[in-house]
PDB file of C-alpha atoms in Angstrom:
ATOM      1  CA  GLY P   1     -38.313 -32.716  18.621  1.00  0.00           C
ATOM      2  CA  GLU P   2     -34.894 -31.150  18.394  1.00  0.00           C
ATOM      3  CA  ASN P   3     -32.843 -30.691  21.583  1.00  0.00           C
ATOM      4  CA  VAL P   4     -29.966 -28.216  21.744  1.00  0.00           C
ATOM      5  CA  GLU P   5     -27.496 -28.272  24.620  1.00  0.00           C
ATOM      6  CA  GLN P   6     -25.002 -25.475  25.211  1.00  0.00           C
ATOM      7  CA  HIS P   7     -21.852 -25.363  27.357  1.00  0.00           C
ATOM      8  CA  PRO P   8     -20.515 -23.733  29.404  1.00  0.00           C
ATOM      9  CA  SER P   9     -23.261 -21.682  31.039  1.00  0.00           C
ATOM     10  CA  THR P  10     -20.724 -19.090  32.206  1.00  0.00           C
ATOM     11  CA  LEU P  11     -17.283 -18.249  30.866  1.00  0.00           C
ATOM     12  CA  SER P  12     -14.701 -15.724  32.026  1.00  0.00           C
ATOM     13  CA  VAL P  13     -11.606 -14.917  29.988  1.00  0.00           C
ATOM     14  CA  GLN P  14      -8.873 -12.331  30.122  1.00  0.00           C
ATOM     15  CA  GLU P  15      -8.949  -9.644  27.487  1.00  0.00           C
ATOM     16  CA  GLY P  16      -7.052 -10.801  24.431  1.00  0.00           C
ATOM     17  CA  ASP P  17      -7.613 -14.499  25.108  1.00  0.00           C
ATOM     18  CA  SER P  18      -9.901 -16.734  23.067  1.00  0.00           C
ATOM     19  CA  ALA P  19     -13.365 -17.949  24.070  1.00  0.00           C
ATOM     20  CA  VAL P  20     -15.039 -21.121  22.853  1.00  0.00           C
ATOM     21  CA  ILE P  21     -18.711 -22.038  23.322  1.00  0.00           C
ATOM     22  CA  LYS P  22     -20.001 -25.453  22.305  1.00  0.00           C
ATOM     23  CA  CYS P  23     -23.439 -26.713  21.327  1.00  0.00           C
ATOM     24  CA  THR P  24     -24.814 -30.130  20.458  1.00  0.00           C
ATOM     25  CA  TYR P  25     -28.044 -30.984  18.690  1.00  0.00           C
ATOM     26  CA  SER P  26     -30.041 -34.175  18.384  1.00  0.00           C
ATOM     27  CA  ASP P  27     -31.903 -34.086  15.061  1.00  0.00           C
ATOM     28  CA  SER P  28     -29.785 -34.807  12.002  1.00  0.00           C
ATOM     29  CA  ALA P  29     -32.387 -32.976   9.874  1.00  0.00           C
ATOM     30  CA  SER P  30     -31.340 -29.623  11.376  1.00  0.00           C
ATOM     31  CA  ASN P  31     -29.638 -27.702   8.621  1.00  0.00           C
ATOM     32  CA  TYR P  32     -29.033 -24.135   9.793  1.00  0.00           C
ATOM     33  CA  PHE P  33     -27.182 -22.969  12.905  1.00  0.00           C
ATOM     34  CA  PRO P  34     -27.202 -19.289  13.907  1.00  0.00           C
ATOM     35  CA  TRP P  35     -25.444 -17.715  16.876  1.00  0.00           C
ATOM     36  CA  TYR P  36     -26.880 -14.717  18.714  1.00  0.00           C
ATOM     37  CA  LYS P  37     -25.372 -12.189  21.102  1.00  0.00           C
ATOM     38  CA  GLN P  38     -27.655 -10.609  23.695  1.00  0.00           C
ATOM     39  CA  GLU P  39     -26.623  -7.684  25.842  1.00  0.00           C
ATOM     40  CA  LEU P  40     -28.499  -7.069  29.079  1.00  0.00           C
ATOM     41  CA  GLY P  41     -32.098  -6.014  28.462  1.00  0.00           C
ATOM     42  CA  LYS P  42     -31.673  -5.938  24.698  1.00  0.00           C
ATOM     43  CA  ARG P  43     -32.705  -8.048  21.748  1.00  0.00           C
ATOM     44  CA  PRO P  44     -30.647 -11.048  20.588  1.00  0.00           C
ATOM     45  CA  GLN P  45     -28.594 -10.069  17.543  1.00  0.00           C
ATOM     46  CA  LEU P  46     -27.270 -12.466  14.936  1.00  0.00           C
ATOM     47  CA  ILE P  47     -23.465 -12.521  14.921  1.00  0.00           C
ATOM     48  CA  ILE P  48     -22.708 -15.454  12.640  1.00  0.00           C
ATOM     49  CA  ASP P  49     -24.459 -18.446  11.121  1.00  0.00           C
ATOM     50  CA  ILE P  50     -23.574 -21.624   9.279  1.00  0.00           C
ATOM     51  CA  ARG P  51     -25.461 -24.035   7.054  1.00  0.00           C
ATOM     52  CA  SER P  52     -25.128 -27.791   7.110  1.00  0.00           C
ATOM     53  CA  ASN P  53     -23.236 -27.939   3.816  1.00  0.00           C
ATOM     54  CA  VAL P  54     -20.348 -25.926   5.281  1.00  0.00           C
ATOM     55  CA  GLY P  55     -17.826 -27.009   7.922  1.00  0.00           C
ATOM     56  CA  GLU P  56     -16.457 -23.639   8.992  1.00  0.00           C
ATOM     57  CA  LYS P  57     -17.201 -19.954   8.593  1.00  0.00           C
ATOM     58  CA  LYS P  58     -15.212 -16.957   9.777  1.00  0.00           C
ATOM     59  CA  ASP P  59     -15.985 -13.271  10.157  1.00  0.00           C
ATOM     60  CA  GLN P  60     -13.087 -11.234  11.538  1.00  0.00           C
ATOM     61  CA  ARG P  61     -12.614 -12.354  15.179  1.00  0.00           C
ATOM     62  CA  ILE P  62     -15.580 -14.721  15.161  1.00  0.00           C
ATOM     63  CA  ALA P  63     -15.707 -18.203  13.678  1.00  0.00           C
ATOM     64  CA  VAL P  64     -18.135 -21.097  13.793  1.00  0.00           C
ATOM     65  CA  THR P  65     -17.356 -24.756  13.134  1.00  0.00           C
ATOM     66  CA  LEU P  66     -19.840 -27.530  12.429  1.00  0.00           C
ATOM     67  CA  ASN P  67     -19.363 -31.279  12.750  1.00  0.00           C
ATOM     68  CA  LYS P  68     -22.465 -32.905  11.260  1.00  0.00           C
ATOM     69  CA  THR P  69     -21.353 -36.432  12.072  1.00  0.00           C
ATOM     70  CA  ALA P  70     -20.972 -35.663  15.755  1.00  0.00           C
ATOM     71  CA  LYS P  71     -23.887 -33.203  15.720  1.00  0.00           C
ATOM     72  CA  HIS P  72     -22.031 -30.375  17.355  1.00  0.00           C
ATOM     73  CA  PHE P  73     -21.065 -26.823  16.478  1.00  0.00           C
ATOM     74  CA  SER P  74     -18.910 -24.278  18.220  1.00  0.00           C
ATOM     75  CA  LEU P  75     -18.413 -20.522  18.399  1.00  0.00           C
ATOM     76  CA  HIS P  76     -14.849 -19.220  18.596  1.00  0.00           C
ATOM     77  CA  ILE P  77     -14.053 -15.632  19.538  1.00  0.00           C
ATOM     78  CA  THR P  78     -10.408 -14.626  19.275  1.00  0.00           C
ATOM     79  CA  GLU P  79      -8.659 -11.584  20.765  1.00  0.00           C
ATOM     80  CA  THR P  80     -11.579 -10.979  23.088  1.00  0.00           C
ATOM     81  CA  GLN P  81     -12.469  -7.424  24.102  1.00  0.00           C
ATOM     82  CA  PRO P  82     -14.572  -6.122  27.015  1.00  0.00           C
ATOM     83  CA  GLU P  83     -17.399  -5.281  24.585  1.00  0.00           C
ATOM     84  CA  ASP P  84     -17.673  -8.994  23.785  1.00  0.00           C
ATOM     85  CA  SER P  85     -19.151  -9.480  27.272  1.00  0.00           C
ATOM     86  CA  ALA P  86     -22.746 -10.637  26.783  1.00  0.00           C
ATOM     87  CA  VAL P  87     -24.919 -13.744  26.700  1.00  0.00           C
ATOM     88  CA  TYR P  88     -24.458 -15.904  23.620  1.00  0.00           C
ATOM     89  CA  PHE P  89     -27.110 -18.304  22.329  1.00  0.00           C
ATOM     90  CA  CYS P  90     -26.754 -21.040  19.770  1.00  0.00           C
ATOM     91  CA  ALA P  91     -29.705 -22.347  17.793  1.00  0.00           C
ATOM     92  CA  ALA P  92     -30.525 -25.160  15.408  1.00  0.00           C
ATOM     93  CA  SER P  93     -33.139 -24.764  12.709  1.00  0.00           C
ATOM     94  CA  ILE P  94     -35.176 -27.493  11.123  1.00  0.00           C
ATOM     95  CA  LYS P  95     -37.855 -27.300   8.481  1.00  0.00           C
ATOM     96  CA  GLU P  96     -41.309 -27.936   9.939  1.00  0.00           C
ATOM     97  CA  GLY P  97     -44.409 -27.522   7.848  1.00  0.00           C
ATOM     98  CA  THR P  98     -44.084 -24.604   5.473  1.00  0.00           C
ATOM     99  CA  GLY P  99     -41.412 -22.827   7.478  1.00  0.00           C
ATOM    100  CA  ASN P 100     -38.521 -23.278   9.876  1.00  0.00           C
ATOM    101  CA  GLN P 101     -38.511 -23.936  13.587  1.00  0.00           C
ATOM    102  CA  PHE P 102     -35.667 -22.730  15.769  1.00  0.00           C
ATOM    103  CA  TYR P 103     -34.422 -24.481  18.904  1.00  0.00           C
ATOM    104  CA  PHE P 104     -32.204 -22.488  21.238  1.00  0.00           C
ATOM    105  CA  GLY P 105     -29.508 -23.434  23.690  1.00  0.00           C
ATOM    106  CA  THR P 106     -29.763 -22.125  27.233  1.00  0.00           C
ATOM    107  CA  GLY P 107     -27.098 -19.465  26.728  1.00  0.00           C
ATOM    108  CA  THR P 108     -23.517 -18.748  27.809  1.00  0.00           C
ATOM    109  CA  SER P 109     -22.735 -15.656  29.842  1.00  0.00           C
ATOM    110  CA  LEU P 110     -19.321 -14.454  28.669  1.00  0.00           C
ATOM    111  CA  THR P 111     -17.315 -12.015  30.762  1.00  0.00           C
ATOM    112  CA  VAL P 112     -14.135 -10.516  29.339  1.00  0.00           C
ATOM    113  CA  ILE P 113     -11.910  -9.221  32.109  1.00  0.00           C
ATOM    114  CA  PRO P 114      -9.906  -6.112  31.171  1.00  0.00           C
TER     115      PRO P 114
ATOM    116  CA  ASP F   1     -33.453  -4.643  13.996  1.00  0.00           C
ATOM    117  CA  GLY F   2     -35.647  -1.742  12.872  1.00  0.00           C
ATOM    118  CA  GLY F   3     -37.877  -4.094  10.866  1.00  0.00           C
ATOM    119  CA  ILE F   4     -39.666  -5.484  13.928  1.00  0.00           C
ATOM    120  CA  THR F   5     -41.456  -3.218  16.349  1.00  0.00           C
ATOM    121  CA  GLN F   6     -42.694  -4.385  19.723  1.00  0.00           C
ATOM    122  CA  SER F   7     -44.844  -2.278  22.001  1.00  0.00           C
ATOM    123  CA  PRO F   8     -45.084  -1.320  24.701  1.00  0.00           C
ATOM    124  CA  LYS F   9     -41.534  -1.542  26.053  1.00  0.00           C
ATOM    125  CA  TYR F  10     -42.834  -1.962  29.621  1.00  0.00           C
ATOM    126  CA  LEU F  11     -46.229  -3.317  30.675  1.00  0.00           C
ATOM    127  CA  PHE F  12     -47.851  -3.894  34.020  1.00  0.00           C
ATOM    128  CA  ARG F  13     -50.683  -6.344  34.571  1.00  0.00           C
ATOM    129  CA  LYS F  14     -53.199  -6.355  37.371  1.00  0.00           C
ATOM    130  CA  GLU F  15     -54.506  -9.624  38.758  1.00  0.00           C
ATOM    131  CA  GLY F  16     -57.305 -11.043  36.619  1.00  0.00           C
ATOM    132  CA  GLN F  17     -56.468  -8.788  33.702  1.00  0.00           C
ATOM    133  CA  ASN F  18     -55.671  -9.751  30.129  1.00  0.00           C
ATOM    134  CA  VAL F  19     -52.962  -7.731  28.398  1.00  0.00           C
ATOM    135  CA  THR F  20     -51.909  -7.660  24.755  1.00  0.00           C
ATOM    136  CA  LEU F  21     -48.378  -7.245  23.459  1.00  0.00           C
ATOM    137  CA  SER F  22     -47.979  -5.859  19.971  1.00  0.00           C
ATOM    138  CA  CYS F  23     -45.550  -7.090  17.323  1.00  0.00           C
ATOM    139  CA  GLU F  24     -45.361  -5.576  13.841  1.00  0.00           C
ATOM    140  CA  GLN F  25     -42.840  -6.332  11.088  1.00  0.00           C
ATOM    141  CA  ASN F  26     -42.195  -4.681   7.730  1.00  0.00           C
ATOM    142  CA  LEU F  27     -39.719  -7.274   6.481  1.00  0.00           C
ATOM    143  CA  ASN F  28     -42.318  -9.186   4.465  1.00  0.00           C
ATOM    144  CA  HIS F  29     -41.501 -12.302   6.480  1.00  0.00           C
ATOM    145  CA  ASP F  30     -43.938 -15.187   6.435  1.00  0.00           C
ATOM    146  CA  ALA F  31     -43.110 -16.662   9.833  1.00  0.00           C
ATOM    147  CA  MET F  32     -43.436 -14.950  13.201  1.00  0.00           C
ATOM    148  CA  TYR F  33     -42.689 -16.200  16.713  1.00  0.00           C
ATOM    149  CA  TRP F  34     -43.207 -15.294  20.347  1.00  0.00           C
ATOM    150  CA  TYR F  35     -40.664 -16.240  23.006  1.00  0.00           C
ATOM    151  CA  ARG F  36     -40.566 -15.829  26.743  1.00  0.00           C
ATOM    152  CA  GLN F  37     -37.265 -15.175  28.496  1.00  0.00           C
ATOM    153  CA  ASP F  38     -36.900 -15.406  32.262  1.00  0.00           C
ATOM    154  CA  PRO F  39     -33.851 -13.961  34.075  1.00  0.00           C
ATOM    155  CA  GLY F  40     -30.747 -15.982  33.331  1.00  0.00           C
ATOM    156  CA  GLN F  41     -32.702 -18.329  31.094  1.00  0.00           C
ATOM    157  CA  GLY F  42     -32.852 -19.127  27.426  1.00  0.00           C
ATOM    158  CA  LEU F  43     -35.689 -18.505  24.993  1.00  0.00           C
ATOM    159  CA  ARG F  44     -38.836 -20.579  25.348  1.00  0.00           C
ATOM    160  CA  LEU F  45     -41.288 -20.702  22.439  1.00  0.00           C
ATOM    161  CA  ILE F  46     -44.867 -19.656  23.210  1.00  0.00           C
ATOM    162  CA  TYR F  47     -46.528 -19.601  19.792  1.00  0.00           C
ATOM    163  CA  TYR F  48     -45.479 -19.355  16.184  1.00  0.00           C
ATOM    164  CA  SER F  49     -47.177 -18.670  12.883  1.00  0.00           C
ATOM    165  CA  GLN F  50     -45.889 -19.660   9.469  1.00  0.00           C
ATOM    166  CA  ILE F  51     -48.698 -18.080   7.458  1.00  0.00           C
ATOM    167  CA  VAL F  52     -51.617 -15.706   7.865  1.00  0.00           C
ATOM    168  CA  ASN F  53     -54.606 -17.135   9.749  1.00  0.00           C
ATOM    169  CA  ASP F  54     -52.598 -20.089  11.012  1.00  0.00           C
ATOM    170  CA  PHE F  55     -50.550 -20.571  14.179  1.00  0.00           C
ATOM    171  CA  GLN F  56     -49.233 -23.388  16.350  1.00  0.00           C
ATOM    172  CA  LYS F  57     -48.549 -23.804  20.041  1.00  0.00           C
ATOM    173  CA  GLY F  58     -44.990 -23.842  21.254  1.00  0.00           C
ATOM    174  CA  ASP F  59     -43.607 -25.369  24.427  1.00  0.00           C
ATOM    175  CA  ILE F  60     -45.328 -23.024  26.905  1.00  0.00           C
ATOM    176  CA  ALA F  61     -48.590 -21.908  25.247  1.00  0.00           C
ATOM    177  CA  GLU F  62     -50.837 -22.310  28.298  1.00  0.00           C
ATOM    178  CA  GLY F  63     -52.210 -18.973  29.467  1.00  0.00           C
ATOM    179  CA  TYR F  64     -51.394 -17.224  26.194  1.00  0.00           C
ATOM    180  CA  SER F  65     -53.275 -16.607  22.951  1.00  0.00           C
ATOM    181  CA  VAL F  66     -52.346 -15.147  19.561  1.00  0.00           C
ATOM    182  CA  SER F  67     -53.871 -14.122  16.264  1.00  0.00           C
ATOM    183  CA  ARG F  68     -52.438 -13.652  12.777  1.00  0.00           C
ATOM    184  CA  GLU F  69     -54.965 -11.708  10.755  1.00  0.00           C
ATOM    185  CA  LYS F  70     -52.321  -9.830   8.794  1.00  0.00           C
ATOM    186  CA  LYS F  71     -48.888 -10.859   7.584  1.00  0.00           C
ATOM    187  CA  GLU F  72     -47.285  -7.885   9.351  1.00  0.00           C
ATOM    188  CA  SER F  73     -48.870  -8.374  12.753  1.00  0.00           C
ATOM    189  CA  PHE F  74     -48.729 -11.107  15.404  1.00  0.00           C
ATOM    190  CA  PRO F  75     -50.132  -9.854  18.738  1.00  0.00           C
ATOM    191  CA  LEU F  76     -49.775 -11.913  21.912  1.00  0.00           C
ATOM    192  CA  THR F  77     -52.374 -11.831  24.677  1.00  0.00           C
ATOM    193  CA  VAL F  78     -51.308 -12.813  28.162  1.00  0.00           C
ATOM    194  CA  THR F  79     -54.492 -14.008  29.821  1.00  0.00           C
ATOM    195  CA  SER F  80     -55.418 -14.112  33.492  1.00  0.00           C
ATOM    196  CA  ALA F  81     -54.864 -17.886  33.294  1.00  0.00           C
ATOM    197  CA  GLN F  82     -51.109 -17.249  33.085  1.00  0.00           C
ATOM    198  CA  LYS F  83     -50.296 -17.145  36.789  1.00  0.00           C
ATOM    199  CA  ASN F  84     -46.637 -16.196  36.458  1.00  0.00           C
ATOM    200  CA  PRO F  85     -46.458 -13.720  33.569  1.00  0.00           C
ATOM    201  CA  THR F  86     -43.477 -11.674  34.756  1.00  0.00           C
ATOM    202  CA  ALA F  87     -40.842 -12.056  32.035  1.00  0.00           C
ATOM    203  CA  PHE F  88     -39.197 -10.479  29.012  1.00  0.00           C
ATOM    204  CA  TYR F  89     -41.193 -11.231  25.849  1.00  0.00           C
ATOM    205  CA  LEU F  90     -39.490 -11.308  22.470  1.00  0.00           C
ATOM    206  CA  CYS F  91     -41.122 -11.369  19.067  1.00  0.00           C
ATOM    207  CA  ALA F  92     -39.205 -12.613  16.037  1.00  0.00           C
ATOM    208  CA  SER F  93     -39.755 -13.125  12.338  1.00  0.00           C
ATOM    209  CA  THR F  94     -37.949 -14.963   9.590  1.00  0.00           C
ATOM    210  CA  SER F  95     -38.005 -15.519   5.873  1.00  0.00           C
ATOM    211  CA  ARG F  96     -38.014 -19.078   4.532  1.00  0.00           C
ATOM    212  CA  LYS F  97     -34.263 -19.628   4.715  1.00  0.00           C
ATOM    213  CA  GLY F  98     -32.902 -16.828   6.853  1.00  0.00           C
ATOM    214  CA  PRO F  99     -32.167 -16.256  10.521  1.00  0.00           C
ATOM    215  CA  GLN F 100     -34.654 -14.917  12.994  1.00  0.00           C
ATOM    216  CA  HIS F 101     -34.815 -11.170  13.478  1.00  0.00           C
ATOM    217  CA  PHE F 102     -35.909 -10.024  16.919  1.00  0.00           C
ATOM    218  CA  GLY F 103     -37.779  -7.022  18.234  1.00  0.00           C
ATOM    219  CA  ASP F 104     -36.609  -4.999  21.237  1.00  0.00           C
ATOM    220  CA  GLY F 105     -38.858  -6.911  23.610  1.00  0.00           C
ATOM    221  CA  THR F 106     -41.576  -6.107  26.116  1.00  0.00           C
ATOM    222  CA  ARG F 107     -40.932  -6.422  29.831  1.00  0.00           C
ATOM    223  CA  LEU F 108     -44.108  -7.497  31.623  1.00  0.00           C
ATOM    224  CA  SER F 109     -44.548  -7.208  35.363  1.00  0.00           C
ATOM    225  CA  ILE F 110     -47.377  -7.826  37.807  1.00  0.00           C
ATOM    226  CA  LEU F 111     -48.768  -4.937  39.839  1.00  0.00           C
TER     227      LEU F 111
END
């Protein structure tokens, strides 16, 4: 099956700096890569996603890049703010049977220091 | 995401007891999933269902059971065979090509 690895497990940045979280996947058939933000005790919420036919996608301060050849994708947060502090999960989705299966990374705990 | 409702928010289980966690969605999604999240850990798949009356085991299905009698509902039963049930349980659903949408979760503890 698919294996998703995520690094780093913890990340601290000064407010206003950029944060980068990286994920790798193993199955070249994976074709959809969402990123989730989870605040303590709350549900994971989708913040950005990218499909395998696109190399980069941006939404205000958040961007995701995908390198299909190397099988890795990254989340970039610019001009970080204290409210960006949370756990971030990457995922890779692959079609299995009649639907899609999602494989998650182990998460990155981001702390933005004011 | 208001489209997925999990209940209860908190649940306590006595030794030897089975408990059932509810998950209902009104998003008309075909696929539904149950995940377990331990403190500081990622999401581990327990069971998933891609269509009514069909479901498959995930990575950690032992000690759990599910049913999918209706498209909107995917309840999870934590049986007495699950010796370490304390965790945060998340239900999710998805359409054929979209992302997963998550419920607010149920926090299960042992009395």
